[in-house]
XYZ file of C-alpha atoms in Angstrom:
772
model
C 28.764 192.792 10.437
C 27.099 192.821 13.864
C 24.052 190.838 14.866
C 21.660 193.706 14.184
C 22.956 194.186 10.636
C 22.759 190.491 9.944
C 19.167 190.441 11.178
C 18.308 193.404 8.964
C 19.830 191.710 5.906
C 17.961 188.497 6.652
C 14.678 190.399 7.008
C 15.172 191.959 3.574
C 15.948 188.581 2.054
C 12.822 187.162 3.636
C 10.530 189.864 2.240
C 9.411 187.686 -0.641
C 8.729 184.788 1.659
C 6.709 187.075 3.934
C 4.489 188.173 1.061
C 4.174 184.779 -0.611
C 1.060 182.729 -0.170
C 0.806 180.611 -3.273
C 2.878 177.417 -3.276
C 5.000 176.655 -6.330
C 4.323 173.358 -8.119
C 7.013 171.358 -9.927
C 6.332 168.290 -12.066
C 9.623 166.612 -12.861
C 8.282 165.079 -16.062
C 8.312 168.658 -17.418
C 11.830 169.787 -18.345
C 11.353 173.408 -17.335
C 9.968 172.377 -13.929
C 12.930 170.045 -13.420
C 15.405 172.854 -14.153
C 13.534 175.282 -11.892
C 13.436 172.839 -9.008
C 17.138 172.081 -9.416
C 17.909 175.813 -9.212
C 15.703 176.124 -6.165
C 17.578 173.352 -4.401
C 20.824 175.219 -5.026
C 19.539 178.676 -4.074
C 17.544 178.060 -0.892
C 19.748 177.217 2.065
C 18.226 174.996 4.698
C 15.445 173.798 2.435
C 13.447 171.071 4.163
C 12.367 168.188 1.916
C 9.442 165.888 2.735
C 8.776 162.848 0.581
C 5.993 160.525 1.715
C 4.752 159.675 -1.747
C 4.899 155.909 -1.191
C 2.667 156.214 1.896
C 0.186 158.319 -0.090
C 0.102 155.726 -2.884
C -0.429 152.903 -0.394
C -3.276 154.896 1.151
C -4.750 155.493 -2.319
C -4.583 151.812 -3.253
C -6.236 150.726 -0.020
C -9.047 153.266 -0.311
C -9.728 152.131 -3.871
C -9.960 148.547 -2.656
C -11.887 148.876 0.602
C -13.044 145.266 0.776
C -9.494 143.861 0.603
C -7.129 143.419 3.518
C -3.826 144.449 1.945
C -0.656 143.849 3.959
C 2.160 146.397 3.994
C 4.379 144.212 1.820
C 1.600 143.625 -0.700
C 0.778 147.321 -0.716
C 4.385 148.284 -1.520
C 4.438 145.736 -4.331
C 1.261 147.203 -5.761
C 2.809 150.662 -5.620
C 5.684 149.444 -7.824
C 3.203 148.029 -10.283
C 1.149 151.232 -10.155
C 4.207 153.368 -10.921
C 5.323 151.145 -13.807
C 8.239 152.736 -15.626
C 7.795 156.128 -13.960
C 10.551 156.914 -11.435
C 8.990 157.708 -8.026
C 10.531 161.199 -7.947
C 8.802 162.058 -11.240
C 5.385 160.894 -10.110
C 2.984 163.447 -8.736
C 4.049 166.966 -7.919
C 6.634 168.673 -5.769
C 5.120 171.563 -3.821
C 7.346 174.353 -2.557
C 6.109 176.561 0.300
C 8.424 179.601 0.163
C 7.279 181.111 3.472
C 8.368 177.936 5.288
C 11.251 176.771 3.030
C 9.560 173.383 2.708
C 9.414 171.120 -0.336
C 6.749 168.415 -0.175
C 6.199 165.502 -2.577
C 2.460 164.940 -3.158
C 0.066 163.105 -5.400
C -1.053 165.322 -8.236
C -4.360 167.154 -8.066
C -6.879 164.526 -9.185
C -5.472 161.747 -6.981
C -4.763 164.189 -4.150
C -8.386 165.368 -4.117
C -9.696 161.810 -4.460
C -7.684 160.591 -1.499
C -8.118 163.670 0.658
C -11.908 163.612 0.365
C -12.258 159.832 0.626
C -13.183 159.993 4.299
C -15.997 162.402 3.454
C -17.935 159.477 1.976
C -20.834 159.073 2.502
C -21.378 162.058 4.699
C -20.990 163.586 1.280
C -21.777 161.613 -1.842
C -19.409 161.849 -4.826
C -22.054 163.849 -6.656
C -22.354 166.285 -3.740
C -18.581 166.585 -3.500
C -18.450 167.430 -7.204
C -21.172 170.079 -6.807
C -19.361 171.659 -3.880
C -16.148 171.854 -5.927
C -17.875 174.444 -8.127
C -19.014 176.692 -5.272
C -17.486 180.043 -4.399
C -17.557 181.312 -0.823
C -16.265 184.663 0.420
C -15.101 185.270 3.987
C -14.788 188.820 5.325
C -12.998 189.084 8.662
C -10.393 186.492 9.558
C -10.381 186.262 13.321
C -13.487 184.118 13.433
C -13.332 183.755 9.653
C -9.982 181.939 9.820
C -11.666 179.015 11.546
C -14.555 178.975 9.059
C -12.269 179.157 6.024
C -9.839 176.466 7.160
C -12.708 174.174 8.147
C -14.202 174.496 4.669
C -10.762 173.756 3.257
C -10.474 170.664 5.462
C -13.729 169.304 4.097
C -13.017 170.618 0.606
C -16.628 171.705 0.649
C -15.877 174.621 -1.645
C -14.076 175.191 -4.930
C -12.960 178.774 -4.383
C -12.453 180.776 -1.210
C -12.145 184.569 -1.262
C -10.555 186.066 1.814
C -10.783 189.718 2.893
C -9.242 191.429 5.901
C -7.057 194.520 6.233
C -5.673 193.550 9.629
C -2.430 191.927 10.702
C -1.929 189.340 13.395
C -1.431 190.727 16.896
C -0.301 188.740 19.890
C -3.730 189.303 21.467
C -5.288 187.484 18.466
C -3.544 184.246 19.357
C -6.164 183.328 21.934
C -8.499 182.395 19.066
C -6.540 182.231 15.785
C -4.608 179.005 15.338
C -1.303 180.403 14.244
C 2.308 180.717 15.363
C 4.219 183.525 16.996
C 6.470 183.880 13.944
C 3.366 185.187 12.118
C 2.987 188.233 14.361
C 2.660 191.307 12.177
C 1.744 189.243 9.111
C -1.479 189.928 7.213
C -4.334 187.703 8.382
C -5.306 186.952 4.792
C -1.765 185.696 4.108
C -1.811 183.532 7.215
C -5.184 182.026 6.325
C -4.224 181.498 2.676
C -0.996 179.767 3.716
C -2.849 177.538 6.156
C -5.233 176.534 3.379
C -2.360 175.951 0.961
C -0.624 173.695 3.471
C -3.861 171.704 3.770
C -4.563 171.669 0.037
C -2.229 173.366 -2.474
C -4.731 172.905 -5.297
C -7.644 174.740 -3.703
C -8.298 178.122 -5.333
C -7.865 181.053 -2.962
C -8.286 184.736 -3.867
C -7.037 187.432 -1.506
C -8.231 190.937 -0.668
C -5.517 191.964 1.812
C -6.844 195.507 2.249
C -10.277 194.223 3.230
C -13.469 195.212 1.460
C -14.453 198.815 0.870
C -16.597 200.842 -1.498
C -14.165 200.471 -4.408
C -13.704 196.690 -4.300
C -16.858 195.328 -2.660
C -18.575 194.471 -5.928
C -15.395 192.847 -7.213
C -15.160 190.709 -4.098
C -18.709 189.501 -4.599
C -18.694 189.129 -8.389
C -15.259 189.054 -10.041
C -14.376 185.575 -11.267
C -17.991 184.495 -10.819
C -20.662 185.487 -8.284
C -20.231 184.168 -4.765
C -22.600 181.412 -3.749
C -22.397 182.402 -0.057
C -20.919 185.406 1.719
C -19.663 184.825 5.267
C -19.516 187.993 7.354
C -17.139 187.845 10.309
C -15.888 191.429 10.253
C -16.033 193.791 13.243
C -16.984 196.980 11.378
C -20.715 197.519 11.588
C -20.739 199.896 8.620
C -19.047 197.208 6.511
C -21.562 194.631 7.744
C -24.359 196.852 6.497
C -22.670 197.541 3.147
C -21.988 193.843 2.644
C -25.656 193.035 3.068
C -26.928 195.892 0.931
C -24.699 194.804 -1.971
C -25.224 191.076 -1.407
C -28.995 191.578 -1.436
C -28.693 193.546 -4.676
C -26.930 190.575 -6.287
C -29.049 187.911 -4.543
C -26.158 186.441 -2.554
C -27.016 184.788 0.795
C -25.158 185.974 3.898
C -24.147 183.965 6.967
C -22.727 185.358 10.207
C -21.463 183.470 13.280
C -20.808 185.526 16.420
C -18.691 183.088 18.503
C -20.782 184.040 21.540
C -23.227 181.217 22.266
C -22.587 180.292 18.617
C -25.303 182.610 17.369
C -25.641 181.876 13.645
C -27.520 184.290 11.420
C -28.641 183.316 7.918
C -30.109 185.803 5.431
C -31.202 184.126 2.184
C -31.148 187.117 -0.125
C -30.910 184.642 -3.009
C -34.374 183.333 -2.160
C -35.802 186.526 -0.584
C -34.345 189.510 -2.488
C -36.591 191.951 -0.605
C -35.714 190.585 2.830
C -34.912 193.366 5.378
C -31.245 193.503 6.345
C -30.552 191.805 9.684
C -34.167 190.617 9.652
C -35.285 194.235 10.109
C -33.707 194.466 13.577
C -31.581 197.535 12.831
C -34.036 199.583 10.768
C -32.706 201.883 8.095
C -29.254 202.742 9.445
C -26.878 204.501 7.071
C -23.441 202.797 7.150
C -21.637 206.151 6.974
C -23.376 207.245 10.163
C -21.571 204.660 12.271
C -18.306 204.237 10.344
C -16.155 206.226 12.780
C -17.780 205.358 16.097
C -15.717 204.114 19.012
C -16.106 200.569 20.263
C -18.307 201.807 23.108
C -20.492 203.827 20.736
C -21.017 200.747 18.565
C -22.506 198.752 21.433
C -26.145 199.849 20.829
C -25.897 198.694 17.227
C -24.226 195.446 18.247
C -27.117 194.813 20.626
C -29.619 195.452 17.855
C -27.775 193.139 15.485
C -27.098 190.325 17.931
C -29.950 190.854 20.347
C -29.245 191.660 23.977
C -31.297 188.720 25.194
C -29.286 186.231 23.142
C -25.888 187.234 24.537
C -24.154 185.131 27.149
C -23.912 186.527 30.655
C -20.153 186.757 30.416
C -20.367 188.660 27.142
C -22.774 191.124 28.749
C -20.350 191.492 31.665
C -17.553 192.143 29.203
C -19.539 194.667 27.172
C -20.078 196.694 30.339
C -16.311 196.806 30.880
C -15.377 197.880 27.323
C -13.030 200.886 27.295
C -12.838 200.672 31.102
C -10.899 197.524 31.982
C -10.847 195.872 28.536
C -10.341 197.401 25.098
C -12.932 195.559 23.037
C -15.292 192.586 23.086
C -13.665 189.259 23.889
C -13.666 185.943 22.048
C -12.490 182.521 23.183
C -10.637 180.063 20.987
C -12.974 177.186 21.833
C -16.010 179.274 20.868
C -14.393 180.463 17.649
C -13.416 176.939 16.605
C -16.839 175.574 17.569
C -18.593 178.362 15.709
C -16.313 178.005 12.711
C -17.264 174.365 12.395
C -20.951 175.162 12.751
C -20.756 177.908 10.119
C -18.883 175.657 7.669
C -21.503 172.949 8.165
C -24.362 175.344 7.399
C -22.619 176.844 4.360
C -22.121 173.347 2.960
C -25.805 172.530 3.387
C -26.823 175.863 1.851
C -24.618 175.159 -1.175
C -26.157 171.713 -1.555
C -29.680 173.124 -1.448
C -30.476 171.339 1.794
C -31.111 174.454 3.886
C -33.274 176.933 2.048
C -34.533 179.454 4.575
C -33.413 182.432 6.611
C -33.216 182.487 10.363
C -31.307 183.047 13.560
C -30.035 180.089 15.520
C -28.209 179.558 18.816
C -26.046 176.449 19.087
C -24.804 177.264 22.584
C -22.695 174.377 23.846
C -23.193 175.572 27.431
C -26.943 175.184 27.036
C -26.516 171.767 25.485
C -24.055 170.648 28.170
C -24.666 172.977 31.152
C -22.332 173.407 34.099
C -24.923 172.042 36.492
C -27.659 169.471 36.079
C -31.063 170.961 35.271
C -32.918 172.243 38.308
C -36.189 173.946 38.956
C -35.967 177.688 38.404
C -35.961 179.806 41.537
C -36.929 183.437 41.784
C -35.151 185.933 43.964
C -37.438 186.864 46.860
C -38.894 190.340 46.608
C -37.986 192.922 49.220
C -40.518 192.812 52.015
C -42.707 195.897 51.729
C -45.378 197.329 54.034
C -48.972 197.256 52.806
C -50.342 200.214 50.884
C -52.652 202.633 52.605
C -56.332 202.014 51.947
C -59.278 204.288 52.622
C -60.375 202.493 55.781
C -56.927 202.622 57.381
C -56.410 206.300 56.536
C -59.822 207.235 57.917
C -59.137 205.346 61.135
C -55.827 207.157 61.703
C -57.384 210.524 60.819
C -60.161 210.055 63.350
C -57.687 209.023 66.040
C -55.780 212.278 65.468
C -58.775 214.617 65.319
C -61.317 212.752 67.411
C -63.499 212.535 64.343
C -64.770 216.103 64.652
C -64.899 218.206 61.475
C -63.356 221.665 61.208
C -65.452 224.796 61.068
C -63.794 225.869 57.813
C -62.793 223.014 55.545
C -61.183 222.481 52.175
C -63.700 222.196 49.407
C -63.473 219.252 47.048
C -62.475 221.581 44.221
C -59.694 223.154 46.299
C -58.446 219.764 47.449
C -58.278 218.307 43.949
C -56.545 221.357 42.513
C -53.920 221.640 45.255
C -53.243 217.890 45.468
C -52.703 217.804 41.693
C -50.079 220.524 42.070
C -48.453 218.822 45.054
C -48.230 215.610 43.028
C -45.733 217.351 40.712
C -43.162 217.326 43.549
C -39.914 215.387 42.990
C -39.450 211.892 44.384
C -36.707 209.312 44.092
C -37.274 207.223 40.975
C -40.534 209.167 40.534
C -42.071 206.720 43.009
C -44.641 209.355 44.187
C -44.861 208.002 47.757
C -47.940 209.877 48.867
C -51.619 209.319 49.552
C -54.042 212.088 50.469
C -57.272 211.951 52.435
C -59.944 214.637 52.545
C -62.016 214.029 55.671
C -63.919 216.358 57.955
C -62.661 219.395 56.063
C -59.006 218.490 56.677
C -56.414 217.186 54.219
C -54.190 214.399 55.520
C -50.921 213.583 53.771
C -49.713 210.008 54.253
C -46.312 208.643 53.367
C -46.993 205.642 51.112
C -44.010 203.696 52.374
C -44.846 200.723 50.142
C -43.909 202.872 47.137
C -40.668 204.314 48.481
C -39.078 201.678 50.681
C -36.044 200.039 49.125
C -32.555 198.929 50.012
C -31.189 202.111 48.445
C -33.435 204.301 50.626
C -32.597 203.699 54.278
C -35.744 203.639 56.416
C -37.566 205.205 53.431
C -36.195 208.605 54.493
C -35.824 209.599 50.852
C -39.562 208.995 50.559
C -40.123 211.237 53.579
C -38.144 214.007 51.843
C -40.363 213.583 48.771
C -43.451 213.916 50.954
C -41.939 217.073 52.462
C -41.452 218.488 48.961
C -45.089 217.697 48.159
C -46.174 219.456 51.360
C -44.129 222.509 50.378
C -45.753 222.549 46.948
C -49.197 222.382 48.574
C -48.340 225.262 50.953
C -46.961 227.450 48.202
C -49.881 226.806 45.828
C -52.407 227.572 48.591
C -50.672 230.822 49.511
C -50.540 231.862 45.857
C -54.331 231.539 45.817
C -54.681 233.807 48.830
C -55.473 230.946 51.219
C -54.173 230.635 54.755
C -53.423 227.230 56.218
C -51.837 225.414 59.107
C -49.505 222.441 58.658
C -49.047 219.946 61.485
C -46.146 217.630 60.640
C -46.113 214.112 62.127
C -48.943 214.762 64.588
C -48.772 211.218 66.005
C -45.496 209.750 67.184
C -46.919 206.223 66.988
C -47.976 206.651 63.338
C -44.886 207.915 61.490
C -46.477 207.544 58.074
C -49.052 210.244 58.729
C -46.730 213.010 57.559
C -48.921 216.089 57.750
C -52.379 217.485 58.368
C -53.471 220.649 56.537
C -56.282 222.838 57.835
C -57.763 225.841 56.056
C -57.753 229.035 58.146
C -59.952 232.057 57.838
C -57.113 234.534 58.401
C -53.420 234.789 59.264
C -52.483 234.012 62.812
C -49.989 232.236 65.050
C -51.051 228.810 63.714
C -50.764 229.832 60.077
C -47.880 228.730 57.938
C -45.496 231.610 57.242
C -45.345 232.862 53.699
C -42.155 232.584 51.645
C -41.782 233.520 47.985
C -45.379 233.103 46.844
C -44.129 234.197 43.431
C -42.528 230.757 42.990
C -45.934 229.092 42.689
C -45.862 229.666 38.935
C -42.862 227.345 38.649
C -44.540 224.409 40.440
C -45.797 222.791 37.264
C -42.622 223.598 35.331
C -39.910 222.443 37.734
C -38.413 219.160 36.560
C -35.369 216.951 36.624
C -33.032 217.866 33.776
C -30.494 215.192 32.825
C -29.345 216.854 29.602
C -25.577 217.116 29.290
C -23.864 220.279 28.144
C -20.537 222.040 28.267
C -19.420 222.959 31.771
C -20.181 226.609 32.453
C -19.074 228.648 35.450
C -21.975 230.218 37.327
C -22.135 233.629 38.890
C -21.662 233.642 42.675
C -25.128 235.162 42.940
C -26.659 231.961 41.596
C -25.131 229.910 44.375
C -26.133 232.498 46.969
C -29.745 232.442 45.748
C -29.899 228.657 46.018
C -28.337 228.676 49.480
C -30.776 231.353 50.618
C -33.704 229.324 49.333
C -32.583 226.175 51.126
C -31.638 228.079 54.269
C -35.134 229.547 54.515
C -36.028 226.226 56.162
C -34.542 226.156 59.654
C -31.417 223.997 59.851
C -31.009 223.400 56.114
C -27.563 224.023 54.668
C -26.294 223.830 51.104
C -22.666 223.253 50.063
C -21.271 223.354 46.529
C -18.248 221.883 44.770
C -17.125 223.873 41.737
C -13.438 223.114 41.139
C -12.341 220.670 38.448
C -10.418 218.492 40.911
C -13.307 218.369 43.383
C -15.808 217.572 40.649
C -13.608 214.787 39.306
C -13.366 213.316 42.801
C -17.106 213.442 43.456
C -17.735 211.951 40.003
C -15.556 208.995 40.969
C -17.449 208.556 44.237
C -20.877 208.840 42.632
C -19.700 206.310 40.041
C -18.743 203.916 42.836
C -22.246 204.291 44.266
C -23.765 203.546 40.851
C -21.503 200.529 40.462
C -22.493 199.097 43.832
C -26.173 199.721 43.201
C -26.073 197.864 39.898
C -23.939 194.972 41.128
C -26.013 194.240 44.223
C -28.864 191.942 43.238
C -31.536 193.534 45.432
C -30.435 197.090 44.717
C -30.412 196.266 41.012
C -33.904 194.808 41.232
C -35.192 197.891 43.050
C -33.600 200.205 40.503
C -35.050 198.535 37.447
C -38.450 198.374 39.087
C -38.417 202.148 38.579
C -37.656 202.086 34.843
C -40.380 202.174 32.190
C -39.078 200.882 28.870
C -41.934 201.793 26.520
C -44.365 204.716 26.222
C -47.205 202.299 26.830
C -45.661 201.080 30.076
C -45.021 204.649 31.238
C -48.605 205.656 30.481
C -50.031 202.576 32.163
C -48.288 203.220 35.499
C -47.747 206.999 35.313
C -44.881 206.622 37.746
C -41.265 205.539 37.560
C -38.803 206.858 35.015
C -39.463 206.481 31.293
C -36.220 205.466 29.630
C -36.414 208.284 27.075
C -36.415 210.877 29.873
C -32.948 209.778 31.028
C -31.353 211.599 28.063
C -29.013 208.679 27.425
C -26.736 208.286 24.452
C -27.418 205.109 22.460
C -24.328 203.527 24.031
C -25.405 204.439 27.570
C -28.931 203.233 26.925
C -27.583 199.920 25.654
C -25.343 199.685 28.706
C -28.259 200.327 31.055
C -30.337 197.709 29.293
C -27.548 195.154 29.700
C -27.467 195.926 33.412
C -30.811 194.167 33.739
C -28.901 190.921 33.266
C -28.296 190.326 36.951
C -26.450 187.058 36.357
C -23.935 188.944 34.196
C -23.433 191.564 36.891
C -23.086 188.850 39.506
C -20.223 187.453 37.466
C -18.590 190.899 37.346
C -18.898 191.071 41.111
C -16.985 187.798 41.551
C -13.742 189.287 40.228
C -14.185 192.877 41.348
C -15.227 194.096 37.910
C -17.733 196.746 37.003
C -15.668 199.901 36.586
C -17.541 200.454 33.341
C -20.648 201.077 35.453
C -19.072 204.309 36.710
C -19.010 205.992 33.315
C -22.489 207.463 33.477
C -21.686 209.501 36.589
C -18.439 210.729 35.068
C -20.261 211.914 31.947
C -23.029 213.553 33.957
C -20.683 215.480 36.224
C -18.363 216.410 33.349
C -21.047 218.894 32.289
C -21.799 220.142 35.813
C -21.178 223.698 36.860
C -21.317 222.418 40.427
C -22.376 219.524 42.595
C -24.401 220.436 45.650
C -25.240 218.690 48.908
C -28.298 219.675 50.953
C -28.094 218.713 54.634
C -30.150 218.924 57.802
C -28.693 218.890 61.342
C -29.897 215.424 62.366
C -31.188 212.151 60.983
C -34.898 211.601 61.516
C -38.219 211.700 59.750
C -38.968 215.283 60.782
C -35.594 216.465 59.537
C -35.975 214.750 56.172
C -39.508 216.156 55.843
C -38.189 219.693 56.359
C -35.245 218.825 54.140
C -37.774 217.980 51.421
C -39.340 221.408 51.867
C -35.909 222.999 51.557
C -34.982 221.066 48.435
C -38.257 222.060 46.758
C -37.647 225.737 47.530
C -34.090 225.495 46.245
C -35.183 223.658 43.096
C -37.918 226.180 42.291
C -35.463 229.037 42.611
C -33.010 227.154 40.378
C -35.736 226.844 37.753
C -36.363 230.601 37.803
C -32.617 231.150 37.290
C -32.544 228.833 34.277
C -30.481 226.212 36.087
C -30.836 222.469 35.535
C -30.989 220.213 38.614
C -30.235 216.491 38.437
C -30.440 214.498 41.726
C -27.657 211.941 42.256
C -28.459 210.768 45.771
C -27.841 207.016 45.631
C -24.433 207.392 47.279
C -25.420 209.464 50.357
C -28.406 207.196 51.020
C -26.130 204.164 50.840
C -23.777 205.989 53.206
C -26.752 206.469 55.519
C -27.298 202.705 55.607
C -23.561 202.229 56.173
C -23.667 204.681 59.112
C -26.325 202.465 60.710
C -24.470 199.178 60.421
C -24.726 198.437 56.704
C -27.746 196.191 57.162
C -28.688 194.434 53.921
C -25.387 195.154 52.165
C -22.770 192.505 51.400
C -19.348 192.682 53.010
C -17.629 193.796 49.815
C -20.018 196.705 49.372
C -19.720 197.697 53.027
C -15.936 197.740 52.558
C -16.174 199.831 49.378
C -18.516 202.332 51.015
C -16.342 202.500 54.135
C -13.360 203.336 51.953
C -15.308 205.992 50.033
C -16.944 207.706 53.009
C -13.860 209.649 54.235
C -13.263 210.935 50.695
C -16.855 212.160 50.577
C -16.710 213.913 53.956
C -13.487 215.661 52.949
C -15.350 217.120 49.997
C -18.439 217.988 52.065
C -17.349 218.562 55.666
C -20.104 218.707 58.276
C -21.373 217.393 61.559
C -21.139 213.617 62.171
C -24.886 213.263 62.770
C -26.115 215.456 59.924
C -28.676 214.184 57.435
C -27.595 214.271 53.796
C -30.913 214.879 52.061
C -29.969 215.536 48.447
C -26.824 215.304 46.336
C -27.353 216.904 42.956
C -25.751 218.310 39.828
C -26.240 221.943 38.818
C -25.688 222.984 35.210
C -27.030 225.030 32.373
C -28.684 222.806 29.811
C -31.348 222.767 27.154
C -34.871 221.871 28.185
C -35.348 218.152 28.824
C -36.803 215.946 26.125
C -39.564 214.622 28.374
C -40.981 215.160 31.831
C -42.041 212.287 34.032
C -45.721 211.470 34.261
C -47.684 211.665 37.504
C -50.508 209.562 38.828
C -53.932 211.130 38.596
C -55.641 212.840 41.502
C -58.212 210.047 41.574
C -55.427 207.570 42.296
C -53.818 209.485 45.150
C -56.702 211.360 46.783
C -59.435 209.608 48.743
C -62.445 211.725 49.587
C -64.235 210.487 52.691
C -68.025 210.551 52.525
C -68.149 212.258 55.940
């Protein structure tokens, strides 16, 4: 028989030992037990025998006589007297652990329990110890639950422990479950039950090795007597919900410990039978709805249950990386052991009637003993921003340009308000709406409100200039649609770059008048919008691309390129994802980004700018991920080890549904070029709307490239290196002239109408009407 056959035979012989979890007890004063133990000694090769009964009896005698100083010799003499005529081998009980081939000689149950709990006094009184011996506690989930269960067994603060888990021990579990490598592949309930039996063979343990499910949940809670406390340490959110629904029905309190910051959650359904599950944090979620979700899809529910703000920075960092660089949420052995002890302590006090309320508690050891001594909190300095335009400053600049003389034919107040309202619907990065208008002397002046657009992600606020150009195009188109003629003077003063345009009303067409182009598009001005809805990728007709390129090309110098192949789109998705990752990991870029987000309808209505979170069309998982990205300290930790690949997922999902990704360029970099580029992008976007195409700007990357092309000012070395590595890949996808301006990178797709459109500031906020 070769080695493999011998191993196979030994594995079959060991099957019983692998499934065993109850120790066998032999009392030699009982004839049948004596015969059975004798047979065992003959049948089990290599049986290890441990007999420390005399030491246990000495310990017992000394604990019963605490005021005496008993020498070793005197103690052994007392043991002989204590045994009397009983042979030592017949005293107590012999305990056989079949899974370990060990035979241990112990005091019998009453003396064993007396001695083993002696050091509990008077942390626990004898009366309290007796009350606890009648309590039943169930533990569901034995990664964290293993620590809780064995700690309760150590204290003997429970009379019966019910264990439920369907899982088996993996090597990756050994960072937090105190077990041995020979237990790999063994059921976690067996491992935990054996550990308890080796601590205390008399403690009652009931196993549910297939976990809890609809068919056995009530039995787990009620069979053999109702549980006094249910401890939930399982990973399945649907099971967590079902546990609480059923526990509340039977008035059983529930405790959960998360092992992250030792968050401990107590729900006293025994005292508050109408208490909302999870304190009402999750609402009315049906367990079946989330039973088959992936780990990533469960994250929004985990955040609701645990609370995003209560999570440690490193847990937030890890959650971002789930299903990117790590498979699931991590746990550390020290945290599990610490939390297990805390949970066991609270369960004991609940069972003794000492803690009689519900609540959520954080026993974070890192807060108690921080890495650094306490220091005064410091705030990150805000990005220096130019002052906003006020009426006096705008009027001064306007008079310097025109000499203060009014025009013969001027815009009426009604015309100005109507056209400015339409222009205000133009697109802008982060819906920052970087424009202020002045009606003075019959002229309309359009100012770039740099204070609203300037950010680290927008080099020299050129993205804001493009937005102002789009607003100017909307104004021109709306005026022409109303039969009005106008002139547009862009950047009339070289020394005042934020005066973007001056509009004058003309009596008739002429050389100074703005040329007309597609007046029929004016009807789409109030309907054009960003559409972030995802859909199935659909190939577009070549005529669609030609129409968009014609629209953009109607502005001199504007060019539009498209990527449509699967390989190209996958490559640009990776690059856009890198841009998103860098923007979120950089502290200042992150701060600028989240300054744009409005998290509630009330906040969106109050500012009427920025991006309302509901308009981003995010899945619950993506929304949870974005929310976690506000934790800049967590992202800073990711940055330290080059993490953050999980931050690229959003771009990959967005471009997975794209028919194409387009890049709009102008020949050179400069304010005038970006202004005209804004006019081109508005024309292109309006045409796309008439064709039923959805446009979704994704321009963070090219604007970061623009900063890189001018020395990378404001970016850290690591981000400069990452952008430098990505730039050649981008230019291979979109070849062009070295000095060209990349005005807009965007996704084109067919998608359902968006859920919401962004709000705009009112005309009264953006238009100042001069009294003269």
